[in-house]
Structures are given as C-alpha cells and as structure tokens.
mmCIF file of C-alpha atoms in Angstrom:
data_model
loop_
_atom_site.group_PDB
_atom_site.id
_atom_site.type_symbol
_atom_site.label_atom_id
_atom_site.label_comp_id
_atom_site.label_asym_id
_atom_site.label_seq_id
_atom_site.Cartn_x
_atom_site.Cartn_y
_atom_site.Cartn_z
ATOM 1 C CA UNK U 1 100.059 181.675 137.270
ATOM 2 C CA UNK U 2 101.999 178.370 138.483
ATOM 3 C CA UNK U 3 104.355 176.241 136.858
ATOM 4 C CA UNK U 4 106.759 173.300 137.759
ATOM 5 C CA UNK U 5 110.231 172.175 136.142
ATOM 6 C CA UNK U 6 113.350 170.722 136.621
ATOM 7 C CA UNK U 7 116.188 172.789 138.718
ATOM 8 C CA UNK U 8 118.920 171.661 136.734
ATOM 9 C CA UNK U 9 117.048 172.531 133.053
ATOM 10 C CA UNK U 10 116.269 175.773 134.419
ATOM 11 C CA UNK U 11 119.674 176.766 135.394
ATOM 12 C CA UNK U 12 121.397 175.218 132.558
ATOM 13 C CA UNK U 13 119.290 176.995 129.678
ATOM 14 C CA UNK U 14 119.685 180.386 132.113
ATOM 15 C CA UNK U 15 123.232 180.355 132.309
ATOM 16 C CA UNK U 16 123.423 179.396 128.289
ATOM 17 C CA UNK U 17 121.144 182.106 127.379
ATOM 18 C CA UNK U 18 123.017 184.647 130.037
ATOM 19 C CA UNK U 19 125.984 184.673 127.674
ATOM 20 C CA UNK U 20 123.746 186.722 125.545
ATOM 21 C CA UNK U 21 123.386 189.683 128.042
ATOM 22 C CA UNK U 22 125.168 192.377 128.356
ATOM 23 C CA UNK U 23 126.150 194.075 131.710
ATOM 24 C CA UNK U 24 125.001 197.124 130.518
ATOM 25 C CA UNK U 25 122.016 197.867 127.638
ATOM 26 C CA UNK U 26 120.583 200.709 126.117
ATOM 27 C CA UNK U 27 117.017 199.367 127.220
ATOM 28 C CA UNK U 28 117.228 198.096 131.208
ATOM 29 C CA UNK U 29 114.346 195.439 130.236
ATOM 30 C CA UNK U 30 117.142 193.344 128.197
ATOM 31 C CA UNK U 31 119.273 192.924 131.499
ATOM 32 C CA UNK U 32 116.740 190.398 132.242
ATOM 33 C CA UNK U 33 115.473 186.708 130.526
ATOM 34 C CA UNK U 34 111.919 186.913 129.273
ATOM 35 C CA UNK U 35 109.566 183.860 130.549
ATOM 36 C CA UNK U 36 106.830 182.790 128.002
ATOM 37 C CA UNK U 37 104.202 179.747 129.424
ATOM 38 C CA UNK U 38 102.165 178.805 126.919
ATOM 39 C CA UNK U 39 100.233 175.025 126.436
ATOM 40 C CA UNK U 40 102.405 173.359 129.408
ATOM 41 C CA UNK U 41 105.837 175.046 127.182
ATOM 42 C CA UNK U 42 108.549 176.889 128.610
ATOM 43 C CA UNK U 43 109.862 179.460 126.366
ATOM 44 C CA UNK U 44 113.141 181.639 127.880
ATOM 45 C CA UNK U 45 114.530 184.587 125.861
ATOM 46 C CA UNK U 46 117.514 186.314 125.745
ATOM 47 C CA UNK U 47 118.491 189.599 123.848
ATOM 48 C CA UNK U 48 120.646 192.669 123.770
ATOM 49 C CA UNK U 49 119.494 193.802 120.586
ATOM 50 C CA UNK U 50 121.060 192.311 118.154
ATOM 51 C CA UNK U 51 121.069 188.844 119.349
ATOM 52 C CA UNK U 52 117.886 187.091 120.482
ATOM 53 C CA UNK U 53 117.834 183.475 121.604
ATOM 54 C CA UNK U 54 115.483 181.393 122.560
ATOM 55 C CA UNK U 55 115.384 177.967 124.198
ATOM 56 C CA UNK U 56 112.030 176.114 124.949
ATOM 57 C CA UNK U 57 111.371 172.949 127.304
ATOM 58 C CA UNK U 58 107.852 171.458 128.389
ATOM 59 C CA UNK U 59 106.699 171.966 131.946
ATOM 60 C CA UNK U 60 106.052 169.172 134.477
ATOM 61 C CA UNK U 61 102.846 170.986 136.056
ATOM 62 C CA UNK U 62 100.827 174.612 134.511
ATOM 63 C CA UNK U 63 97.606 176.114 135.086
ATOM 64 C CA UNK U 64 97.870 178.463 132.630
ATOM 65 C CA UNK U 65 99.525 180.599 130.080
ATOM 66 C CA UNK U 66 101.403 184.081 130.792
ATOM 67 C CA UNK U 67 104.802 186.046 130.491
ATOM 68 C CA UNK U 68 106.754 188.105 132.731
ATOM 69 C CA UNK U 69 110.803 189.083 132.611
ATOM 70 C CA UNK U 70 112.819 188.618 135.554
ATOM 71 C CA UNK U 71 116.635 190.246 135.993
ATOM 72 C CA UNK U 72 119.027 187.929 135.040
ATOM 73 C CA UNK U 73 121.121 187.937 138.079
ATOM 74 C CA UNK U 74 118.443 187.533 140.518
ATOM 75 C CA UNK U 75 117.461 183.996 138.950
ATOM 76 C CA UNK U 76 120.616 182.895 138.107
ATOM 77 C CA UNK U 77 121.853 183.233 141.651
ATOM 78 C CA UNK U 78 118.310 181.785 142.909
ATOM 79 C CA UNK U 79 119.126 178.715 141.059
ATOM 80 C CA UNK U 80 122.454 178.407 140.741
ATOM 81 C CA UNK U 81 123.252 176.152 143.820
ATOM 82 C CA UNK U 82 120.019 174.305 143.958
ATOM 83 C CA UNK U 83 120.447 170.826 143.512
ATOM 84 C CA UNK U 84 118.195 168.715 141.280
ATOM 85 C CA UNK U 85 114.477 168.841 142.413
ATOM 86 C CA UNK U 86 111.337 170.195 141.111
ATOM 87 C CA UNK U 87 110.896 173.868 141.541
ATOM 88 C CA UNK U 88 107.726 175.526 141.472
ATOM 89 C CA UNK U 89 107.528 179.234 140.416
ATOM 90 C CA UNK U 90 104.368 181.518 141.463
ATOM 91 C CA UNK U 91 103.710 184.967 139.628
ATOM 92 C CA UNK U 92 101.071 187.242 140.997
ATOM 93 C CA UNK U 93 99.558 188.951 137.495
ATOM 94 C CA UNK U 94 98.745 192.369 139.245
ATOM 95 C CA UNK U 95 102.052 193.083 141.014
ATOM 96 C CA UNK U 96 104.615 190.542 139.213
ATOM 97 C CA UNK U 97 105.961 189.414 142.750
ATOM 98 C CA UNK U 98 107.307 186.055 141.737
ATOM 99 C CA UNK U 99 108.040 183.158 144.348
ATOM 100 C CA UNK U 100 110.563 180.227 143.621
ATOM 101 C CA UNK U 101 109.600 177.098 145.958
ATOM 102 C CA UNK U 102 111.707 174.527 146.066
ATOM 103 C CA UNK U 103 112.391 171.341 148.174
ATOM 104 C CA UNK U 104 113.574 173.097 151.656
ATOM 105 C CA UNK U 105 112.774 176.603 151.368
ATOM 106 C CA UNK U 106 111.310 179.580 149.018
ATOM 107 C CA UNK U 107 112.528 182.764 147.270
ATOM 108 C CA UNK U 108 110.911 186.163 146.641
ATOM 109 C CA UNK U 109 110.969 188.675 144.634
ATOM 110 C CA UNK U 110 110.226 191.139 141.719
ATOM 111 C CA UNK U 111 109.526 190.694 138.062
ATOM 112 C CA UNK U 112 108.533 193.151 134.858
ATOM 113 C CA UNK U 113 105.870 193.638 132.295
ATOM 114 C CA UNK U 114 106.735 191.463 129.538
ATOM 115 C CA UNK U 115 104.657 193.842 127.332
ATOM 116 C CA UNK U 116 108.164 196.195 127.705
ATOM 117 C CA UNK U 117 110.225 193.430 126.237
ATOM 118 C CA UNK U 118 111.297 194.038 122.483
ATOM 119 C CA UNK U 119 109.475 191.713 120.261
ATOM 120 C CA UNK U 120 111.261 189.702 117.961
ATOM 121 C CA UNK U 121 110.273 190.678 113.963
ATOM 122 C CA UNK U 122 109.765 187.287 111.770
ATOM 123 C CA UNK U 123 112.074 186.881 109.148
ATOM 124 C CA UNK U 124 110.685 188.247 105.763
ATOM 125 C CA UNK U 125 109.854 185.283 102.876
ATOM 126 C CA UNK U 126 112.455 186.326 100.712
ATOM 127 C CA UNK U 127 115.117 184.224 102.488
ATOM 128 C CA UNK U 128 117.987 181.816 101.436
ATOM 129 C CA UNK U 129 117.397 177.990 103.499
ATOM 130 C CA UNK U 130 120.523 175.526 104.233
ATOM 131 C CA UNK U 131 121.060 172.881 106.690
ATOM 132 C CA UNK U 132 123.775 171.485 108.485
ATOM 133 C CA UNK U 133 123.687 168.256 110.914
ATOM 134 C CA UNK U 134 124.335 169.284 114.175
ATOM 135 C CA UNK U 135 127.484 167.868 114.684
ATOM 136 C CA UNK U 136 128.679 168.941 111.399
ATOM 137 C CA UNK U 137 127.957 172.985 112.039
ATOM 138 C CA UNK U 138 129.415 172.646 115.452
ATOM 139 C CA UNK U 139 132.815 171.299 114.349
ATOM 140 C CA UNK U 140 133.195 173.570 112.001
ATOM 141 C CA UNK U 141 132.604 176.815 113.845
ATOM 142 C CA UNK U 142 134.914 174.839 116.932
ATOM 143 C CA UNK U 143 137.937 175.087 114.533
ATOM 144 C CA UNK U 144 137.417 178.593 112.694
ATOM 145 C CA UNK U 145 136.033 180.895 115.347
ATOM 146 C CA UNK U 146 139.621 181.281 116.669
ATOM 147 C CA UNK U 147 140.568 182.747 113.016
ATOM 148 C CA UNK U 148 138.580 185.740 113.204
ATOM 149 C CA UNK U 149 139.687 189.121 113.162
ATOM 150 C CA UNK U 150 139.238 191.449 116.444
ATOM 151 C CA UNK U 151 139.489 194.758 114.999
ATOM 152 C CA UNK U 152 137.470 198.003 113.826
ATOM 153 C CA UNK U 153 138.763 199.018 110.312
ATOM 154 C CA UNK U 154 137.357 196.190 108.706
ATOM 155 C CA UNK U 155 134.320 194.836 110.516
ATOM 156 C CA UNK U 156 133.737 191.869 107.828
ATOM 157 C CA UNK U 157 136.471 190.097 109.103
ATOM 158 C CA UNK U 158 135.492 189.978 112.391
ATOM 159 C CA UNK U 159 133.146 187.493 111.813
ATOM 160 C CA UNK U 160 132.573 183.802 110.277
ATOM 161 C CA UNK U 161 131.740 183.754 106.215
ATOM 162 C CA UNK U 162 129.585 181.440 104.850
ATOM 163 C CA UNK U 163 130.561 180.750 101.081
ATOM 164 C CA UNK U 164 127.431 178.349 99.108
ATOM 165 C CA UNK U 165 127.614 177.090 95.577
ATOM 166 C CA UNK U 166 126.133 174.474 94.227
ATOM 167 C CA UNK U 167 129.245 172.313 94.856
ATOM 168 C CA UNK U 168 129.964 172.961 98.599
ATOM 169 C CA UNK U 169 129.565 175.483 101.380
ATOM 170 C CA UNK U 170 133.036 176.950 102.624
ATOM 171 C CA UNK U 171 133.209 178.359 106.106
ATOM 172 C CA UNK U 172 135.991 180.745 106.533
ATOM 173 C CA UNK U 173 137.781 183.151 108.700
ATOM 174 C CA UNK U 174 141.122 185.166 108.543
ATOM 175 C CA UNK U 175 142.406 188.061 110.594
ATOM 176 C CA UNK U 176 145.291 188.652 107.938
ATOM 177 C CA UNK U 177 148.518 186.922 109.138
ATOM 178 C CA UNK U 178 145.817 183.369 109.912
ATOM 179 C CA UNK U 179 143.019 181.423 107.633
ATOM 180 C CA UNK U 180 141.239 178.564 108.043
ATOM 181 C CA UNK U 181 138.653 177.506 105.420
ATOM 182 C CA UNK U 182 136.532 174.393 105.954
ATOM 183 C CA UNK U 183 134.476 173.061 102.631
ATOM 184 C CA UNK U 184 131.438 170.944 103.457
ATOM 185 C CA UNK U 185 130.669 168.899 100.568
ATOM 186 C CA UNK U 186 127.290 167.901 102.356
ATOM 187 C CA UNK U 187 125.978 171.095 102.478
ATOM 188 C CA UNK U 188 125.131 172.536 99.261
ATOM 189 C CA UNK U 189 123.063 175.977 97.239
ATOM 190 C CA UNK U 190 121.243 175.779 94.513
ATOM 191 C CA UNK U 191 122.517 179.088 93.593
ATOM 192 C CA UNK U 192 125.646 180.907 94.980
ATOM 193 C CA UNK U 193 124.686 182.663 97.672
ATOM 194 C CA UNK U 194 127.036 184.225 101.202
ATOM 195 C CA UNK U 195 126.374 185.909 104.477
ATOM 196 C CA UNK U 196 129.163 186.749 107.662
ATOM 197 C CA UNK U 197 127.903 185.717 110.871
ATOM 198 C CA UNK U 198 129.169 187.560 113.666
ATOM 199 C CA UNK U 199 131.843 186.365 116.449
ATOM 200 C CA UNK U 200 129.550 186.562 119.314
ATOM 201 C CA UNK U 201 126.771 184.700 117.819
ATOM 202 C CA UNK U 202 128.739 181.805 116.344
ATOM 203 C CA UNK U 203 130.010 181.284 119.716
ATOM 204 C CA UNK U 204 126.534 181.276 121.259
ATOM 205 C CA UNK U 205 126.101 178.650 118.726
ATOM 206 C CA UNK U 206 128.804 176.504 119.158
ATOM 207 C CA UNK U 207 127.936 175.949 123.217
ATOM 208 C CA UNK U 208 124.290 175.202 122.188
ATOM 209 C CA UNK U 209 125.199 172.341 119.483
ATOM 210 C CA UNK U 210 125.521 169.162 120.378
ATOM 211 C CA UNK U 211 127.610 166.495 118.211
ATOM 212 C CA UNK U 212 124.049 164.558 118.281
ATOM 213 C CA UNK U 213 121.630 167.295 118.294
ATOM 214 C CA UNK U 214 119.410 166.632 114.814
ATOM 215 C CA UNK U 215 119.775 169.266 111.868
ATOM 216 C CA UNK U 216 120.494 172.893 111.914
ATOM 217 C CA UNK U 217 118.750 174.874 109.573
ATOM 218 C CA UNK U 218 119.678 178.633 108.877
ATOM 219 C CA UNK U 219 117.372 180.803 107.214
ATOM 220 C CA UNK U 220 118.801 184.459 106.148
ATOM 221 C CA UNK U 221 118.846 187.013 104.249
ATOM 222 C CA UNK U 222 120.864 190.535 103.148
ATOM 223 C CA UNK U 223 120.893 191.451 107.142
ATOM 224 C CA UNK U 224 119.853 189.050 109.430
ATOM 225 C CA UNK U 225 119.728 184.996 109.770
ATOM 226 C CA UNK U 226 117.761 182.692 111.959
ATOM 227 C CA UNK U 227 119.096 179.678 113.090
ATOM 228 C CA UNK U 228 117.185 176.642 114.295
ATOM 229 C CA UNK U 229 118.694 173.903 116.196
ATOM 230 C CA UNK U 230 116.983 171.063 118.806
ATOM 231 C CA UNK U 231 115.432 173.201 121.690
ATOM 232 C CA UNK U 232 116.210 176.386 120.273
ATOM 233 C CA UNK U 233 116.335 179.713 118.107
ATOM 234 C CA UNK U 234 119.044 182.332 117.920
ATOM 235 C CA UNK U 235 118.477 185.056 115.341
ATOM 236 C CA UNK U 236 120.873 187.777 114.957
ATOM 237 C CA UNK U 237 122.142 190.283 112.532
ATOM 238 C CA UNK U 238 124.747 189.611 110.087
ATOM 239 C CA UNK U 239 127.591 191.837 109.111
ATOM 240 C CA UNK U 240 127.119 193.793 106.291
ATOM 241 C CA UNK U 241 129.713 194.207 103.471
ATOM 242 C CA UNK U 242 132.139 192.331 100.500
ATOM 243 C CA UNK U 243 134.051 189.450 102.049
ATOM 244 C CA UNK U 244 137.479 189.735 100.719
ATOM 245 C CA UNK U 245 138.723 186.769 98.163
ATOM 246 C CA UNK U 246 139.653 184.674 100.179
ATOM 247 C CA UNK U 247 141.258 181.928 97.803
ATOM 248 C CA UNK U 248 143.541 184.178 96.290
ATOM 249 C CA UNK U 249 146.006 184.339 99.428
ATOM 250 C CA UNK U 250 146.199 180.477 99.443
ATOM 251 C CA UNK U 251 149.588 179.256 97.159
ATOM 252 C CA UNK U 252 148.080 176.713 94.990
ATOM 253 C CA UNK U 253 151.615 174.989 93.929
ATOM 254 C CA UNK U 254 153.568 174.050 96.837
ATOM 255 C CA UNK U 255 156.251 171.510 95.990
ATOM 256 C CA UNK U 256 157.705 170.810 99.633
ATOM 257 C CA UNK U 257 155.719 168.832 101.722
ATOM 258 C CA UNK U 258 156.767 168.047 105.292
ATOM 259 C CA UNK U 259 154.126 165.648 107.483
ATOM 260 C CA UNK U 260 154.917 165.318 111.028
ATOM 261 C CA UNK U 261 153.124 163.730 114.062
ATOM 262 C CA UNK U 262 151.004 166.712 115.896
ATOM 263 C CA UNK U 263 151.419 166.023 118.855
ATOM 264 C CA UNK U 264 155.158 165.907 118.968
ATOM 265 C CA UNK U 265 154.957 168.717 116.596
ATOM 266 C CA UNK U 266 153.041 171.035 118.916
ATOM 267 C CA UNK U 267 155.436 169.964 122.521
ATOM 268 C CA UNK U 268 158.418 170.872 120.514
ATOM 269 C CA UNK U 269 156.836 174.087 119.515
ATOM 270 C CA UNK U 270 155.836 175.028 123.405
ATOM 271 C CA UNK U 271 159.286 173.728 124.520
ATOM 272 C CA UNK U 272 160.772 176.329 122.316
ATOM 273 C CA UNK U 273 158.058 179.158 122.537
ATOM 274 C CA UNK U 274 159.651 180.605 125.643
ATOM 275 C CA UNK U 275 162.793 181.307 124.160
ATOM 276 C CA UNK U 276 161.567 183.485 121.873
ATOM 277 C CA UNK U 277 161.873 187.277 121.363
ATOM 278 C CA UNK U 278 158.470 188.761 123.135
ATOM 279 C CA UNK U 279 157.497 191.092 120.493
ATOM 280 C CA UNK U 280 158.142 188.863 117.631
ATOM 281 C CA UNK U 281 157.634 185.426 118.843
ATOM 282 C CA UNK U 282 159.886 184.063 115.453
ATOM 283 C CA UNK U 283 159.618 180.582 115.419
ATOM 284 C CA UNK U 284 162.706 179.314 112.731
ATOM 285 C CA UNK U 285 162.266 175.654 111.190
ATOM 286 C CA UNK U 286 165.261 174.488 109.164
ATOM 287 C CA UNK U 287 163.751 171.868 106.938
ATOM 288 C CA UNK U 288 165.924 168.588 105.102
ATOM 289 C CA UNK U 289 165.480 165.550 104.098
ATOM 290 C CA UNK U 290 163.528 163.523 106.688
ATOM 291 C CA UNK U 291 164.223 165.826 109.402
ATOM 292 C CA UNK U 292 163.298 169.229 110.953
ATOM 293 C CA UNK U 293 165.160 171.584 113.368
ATOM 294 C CA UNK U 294 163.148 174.416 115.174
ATOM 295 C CA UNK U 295 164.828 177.230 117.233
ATOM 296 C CA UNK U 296 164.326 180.372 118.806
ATOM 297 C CA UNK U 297 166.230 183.055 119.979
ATOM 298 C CA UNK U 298 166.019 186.419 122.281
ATOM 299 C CA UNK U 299 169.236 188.360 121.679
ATOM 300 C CA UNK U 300 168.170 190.975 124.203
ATOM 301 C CA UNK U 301 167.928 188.776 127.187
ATOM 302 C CA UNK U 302 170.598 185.922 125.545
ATOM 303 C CA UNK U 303 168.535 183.023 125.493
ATOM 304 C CA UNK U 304 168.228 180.041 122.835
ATOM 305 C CA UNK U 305 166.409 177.059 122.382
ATOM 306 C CA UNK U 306 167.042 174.307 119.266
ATOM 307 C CA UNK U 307 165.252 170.729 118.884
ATOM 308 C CA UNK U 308 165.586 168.438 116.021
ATOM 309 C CA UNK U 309 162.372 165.885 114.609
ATOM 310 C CA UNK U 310 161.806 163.056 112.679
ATOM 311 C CA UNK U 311 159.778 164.024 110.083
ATOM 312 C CA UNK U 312 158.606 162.831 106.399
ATOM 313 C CA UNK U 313 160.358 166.082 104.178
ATOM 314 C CA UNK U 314 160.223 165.659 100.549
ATOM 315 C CA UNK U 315 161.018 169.073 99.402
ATOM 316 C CA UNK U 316 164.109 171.125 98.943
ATOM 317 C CA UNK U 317 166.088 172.724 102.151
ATOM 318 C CA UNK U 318 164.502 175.472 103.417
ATOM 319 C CA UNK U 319 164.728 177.395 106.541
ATOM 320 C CA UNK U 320 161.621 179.545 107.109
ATOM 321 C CA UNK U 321 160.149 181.704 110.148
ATOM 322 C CA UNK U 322 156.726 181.366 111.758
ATOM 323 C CA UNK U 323 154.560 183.747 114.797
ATOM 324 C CA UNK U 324 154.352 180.785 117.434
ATOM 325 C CA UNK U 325 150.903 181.514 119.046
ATOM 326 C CA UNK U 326 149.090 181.812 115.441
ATOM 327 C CA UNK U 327 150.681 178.210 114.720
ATOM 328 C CA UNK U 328 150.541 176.621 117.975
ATOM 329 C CA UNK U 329 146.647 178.053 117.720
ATOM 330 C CA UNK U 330 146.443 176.579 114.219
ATOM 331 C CA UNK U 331 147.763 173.246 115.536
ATOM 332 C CA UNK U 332 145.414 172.914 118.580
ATOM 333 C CA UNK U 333 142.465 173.289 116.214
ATOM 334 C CA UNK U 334 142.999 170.511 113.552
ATOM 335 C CA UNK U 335 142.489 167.122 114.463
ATOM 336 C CA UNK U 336 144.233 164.647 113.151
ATOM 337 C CA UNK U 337 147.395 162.503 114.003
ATOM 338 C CA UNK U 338 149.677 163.790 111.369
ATOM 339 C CA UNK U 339 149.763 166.955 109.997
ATOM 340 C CA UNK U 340 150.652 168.040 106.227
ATOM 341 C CA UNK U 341 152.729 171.252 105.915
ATOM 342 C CA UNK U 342 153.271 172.352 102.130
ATOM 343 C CA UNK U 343 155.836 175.169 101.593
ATOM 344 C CA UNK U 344 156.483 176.932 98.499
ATOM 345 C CA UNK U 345 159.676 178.998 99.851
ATOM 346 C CA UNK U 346 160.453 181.077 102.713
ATOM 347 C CA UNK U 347 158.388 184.317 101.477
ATOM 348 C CA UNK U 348 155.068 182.917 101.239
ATOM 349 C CA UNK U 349 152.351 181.315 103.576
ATOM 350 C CA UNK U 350 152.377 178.105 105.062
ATOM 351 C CA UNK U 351 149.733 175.661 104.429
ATOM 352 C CA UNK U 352 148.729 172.953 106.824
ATOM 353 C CA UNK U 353 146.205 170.066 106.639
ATOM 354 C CA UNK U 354 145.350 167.495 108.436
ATOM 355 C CA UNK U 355 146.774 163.833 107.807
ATOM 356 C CA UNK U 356 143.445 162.259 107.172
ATOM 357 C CA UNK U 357 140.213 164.560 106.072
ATOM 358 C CA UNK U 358 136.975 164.133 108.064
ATOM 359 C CA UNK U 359 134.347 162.631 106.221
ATOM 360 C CA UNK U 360 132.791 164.882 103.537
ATOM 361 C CA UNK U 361 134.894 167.627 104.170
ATOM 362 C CA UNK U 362 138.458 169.661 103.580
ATOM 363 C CA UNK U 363 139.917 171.640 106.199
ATOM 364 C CA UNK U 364 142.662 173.933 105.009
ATOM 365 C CA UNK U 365 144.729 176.189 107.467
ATOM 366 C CA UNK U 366 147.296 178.935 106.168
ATOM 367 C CA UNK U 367 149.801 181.079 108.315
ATOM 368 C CA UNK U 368 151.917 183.925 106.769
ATOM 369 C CA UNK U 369 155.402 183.738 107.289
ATOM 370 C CA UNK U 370 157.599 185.861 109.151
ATOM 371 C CA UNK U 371 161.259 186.925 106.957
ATOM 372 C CA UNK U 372 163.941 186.051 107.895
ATOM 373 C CA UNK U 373 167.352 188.063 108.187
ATOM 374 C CA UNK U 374 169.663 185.307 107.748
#
C-alpha cells in the first residue's frame, strides 16, 4: 500500500490528535494513531478509551485501501521537523514495515495490526441532536473551561454542563467559589434535555474549532456524545450524575452597580496582587460614588499596596473582599471594554458582565466573596 500527502497536514492533525494519548494505557495499541486509507481518504484516530477522535483529509496519490497503527512518538518525531513537501508513506501488508520518503531522505520502521485497535461502537438511535456554529461552540467553551472544578468528591463538576430548553441552551461551569454561565439564544431543544461533557474533551474541542469552521452538531445520549465538526469526529463519554442548580447561587437583586474599564481594571488588580497574603490572596475594594479603591495587605511579611479608579458606582458604600486569581481569571475571560459588577452587600457573590453582550447571547460570571474582619 502507497499513499502521498502534505507534510505539514500530517503533522498538524498528529500533534492535534496526540493530545488525546496518554503516556501510559491499559491497552499498549492506544499509545499509537490508527491510519485508515480508504477511496483516496485519510482517516487518523486517536483514543485512550474514553476519548476517540478522528480527523480525515483526502490523499494527493493511493493505490489502494488498508489500515495499520503506528506509535505515536515515532511519527510525530518523523515529521515533526520536515518542512512542507509531499511525503510518501509505504506499508508492506505481511510485515507492517512502514517507510516515510520524503524530499531528501527516507525513514523506517515498524507498525501494528490495526485489527488490535478498539473499534469505535456507533451511537445508538435513541439520541438527542443540537447544533452550534463553529465559532459560536468554540467561544463558549474558550471562556468556561477555566470554571471547572478539579476535584474527586464530586466528579459532575469537573466538567462543562450543557442546559437545553426550548428557549436557550446554557453552558455552565463552577468549581464552588467561581461560575460562569453562557446562554445561547441560537441554540435551542425542543424538549429540555442536559448532558456534562468532560474537561479533557472540551478542550480537545476547543483547539479543533475554528471561528469559521461550518456547524457543529452533537449527538448524545444518557452516557456518551458524538461531536461533528469540519474534518472531524470526537466521541467521548459524558459524566454521569445530577448537575447541581446552578441558578440558585446567582443573587437576582443587586442594587449596586459599579462598571469600570477592563483593562485598567485588571493592571490595577496585578499591580496589587503581589501584596497580598499568600494563602488568602484577599483582594479589598472600597466602593463610593464614582470611584473605587483596591488594596492588599500581608501583615506577616509587612507589605501594602492601595490604588484608587475612576469608575461609574451607583450603589451605596461598600467595602468588600475578593480571591485575586479567581477574579483576575474571571476578568481575562470576558471580552468586552467595560465590565458590569453588581453587588448586593459584602456577604454575597459578585456578579460581573460584560459592557456590551455578544450577539445572541448572555454571559454571566459570579465570584464568592471573601469576609471581611474589618
């Protein structure tokens, strides 16, 4: 068997698919990518059992169809440096040696039985559809994915939950003291319907999408979900379990609004950081009319910091504490200008927005307070 393609496609769906594998698998095959040829088509799989993803191309030259797996390190580093050229791969169907020409020189070396590689099950009918565009999905999972828990007692927040009704689909994640929900009012349900898509796949999906990359559909059910994007298929299995209600935490009346520039915002904030204590990273904001003061202190080691903003405040003074890396993290992720902070008082969570919505959408962003002892 002989085929022909592109360096540079080759190494850039390899090293996108490698993010997949883990260093170390309960099956050896699934340390390697899985090469399909089939009617001049490319097919590349990667897997470690509960993720599979696939990316396709077509092939400038084949004589034939076939299928053989080849460890992921050994390609990657065989095509890793090559610049862009055609390279022409070889496979000898009785002993799998393979052999990599390209422009000025050749590689050799071993490959496996496909037949050992796991096959991937179809999803049953009995499945729920929706669709995102492209650009849409990937924004969305760019500004919650930091949100997510990292923990073992409760596994369903460790992932990315998908909320449909027939109004909107919310995507949402929280790990307890942070929350970010985004509502997509272009993506819709005929009938409620929810599903928690794991860290590690919706981070193999945000570096697939592209802002321009067509429509997104995800097909899933009670366990696992398929999701279809341009040159592409990742399926995976969902986390299991009762996503926690996630609009009861957020204060719905929250008379003191403060809107403030985000940049400046966010260089005050990293100006300050430093001073604070290292365990509790308290953050203070002293909030009046049209202005803002935020300070930090480190009794232990005697160190301070203050600055003072201009700042649109039409709420009563209030001075209230904040975890700096949660809301500098917070701040990084919503883009806008201006942000809108609405306060209730001092013992319950922040709320922040951005200035100006995107199109079709509402981002919301909430961060728990930290008390105060003065």
């Amino acid at each position: 068997m002989r085929f022909t393609l592109s360096s540079t496609t080759l190494s850039s769906k390899l090293t996108t698919l490698s993010k997949v594998i883990m260093n170390k698998n309960a099956m050896p095959i699934l340390e390697g990518f899985l090469f399909e040829i089939k009617d001049g088509q490319l097919t590349l799989t990667a897997s470690d059992s509960e993720n599979v993803m696939k990316s396709s191309c077509d092939l400038a030259e084949s004589d034939g169809d076939g299928s053989f797996v080849v460890k992921s390190s050994t390609i990657l580093d065989a095509v890793r440096e090559l610049p862009e050229q055609p390279l022409t791969i070889e496979v000898d169907p009785v002993d799998y040696t393979v052999k990599l020409l390209y422009q000025n020189g050749m590689y050799s070396f071993t490959s496996q039985n496909a037949g050992e590689y796991p096959q991937t099950q179809p999803m049953p009918l009995d499945v729920t559809t929706i669709s995102f565009e492209s650009s849409v999905l990937l924004s969305n999972l760019s500004r919650t994915i930091f949100a997510a828990a990292q923990e073992q007692l409760h596994p369903v927040m460790n992932g990315i939950y998908f909320d449909i009704t027939p109004e909107y689909t919310s995507i949402v994640a929280s790990d307890g003291s942070k929350l970010v929900r985004n509502r997509c009012f272009s993506v819709r349900g005929e009938q409620p319907s929810s599903f928690i898509l794991p860290r590690k796949p919706a981070t193999l999906l945000k570096n697939v999408l592209s802002k321009d990359g067509g429509d997104v559909v995800i097909q899933f059910n009670d366990r696992n979900a398929m999701i279809s994007y341009a040159d592409g298929t990742l399926i995976c299995r969902l986390i299991e379990g009762r996503y926690p209600n996630y609009n009861s935490v957020i204060p719905k009346d929250n008379p003191n609004h403060l809107r403030i520039d985000r940049k400046t915002f966010i260089s005050g904030l990293r100006r300050v950081m430093p001073f604070a204590s290292e365990s509790s990273e308290l953050v203070k904001f002293k909030l009046m009319m049209g202005q803002v003061e935020m300070s930090s202190e480190d009794i232990d080691f005697a160190t301070s910091a203050k600055e003072k903003f201009v700042c649109e405040y039409d709420g009563m003074p209030m001075a209230i504490g904040f975890k700096g890396s949660p809301l500098l993290e917070i701040l990084n992720n919503i883009d806008s200008e201006d942000i809108i902070i609405e306060l209730a008082d001092p013992s319950r969570a922040g709320v922040l927005l951005p200035g100006v919505q995107p199109d079709n959408e509402e981002v919301l962003m909430l961060i728990m307070p930290t008390l105060l002892n003065d």
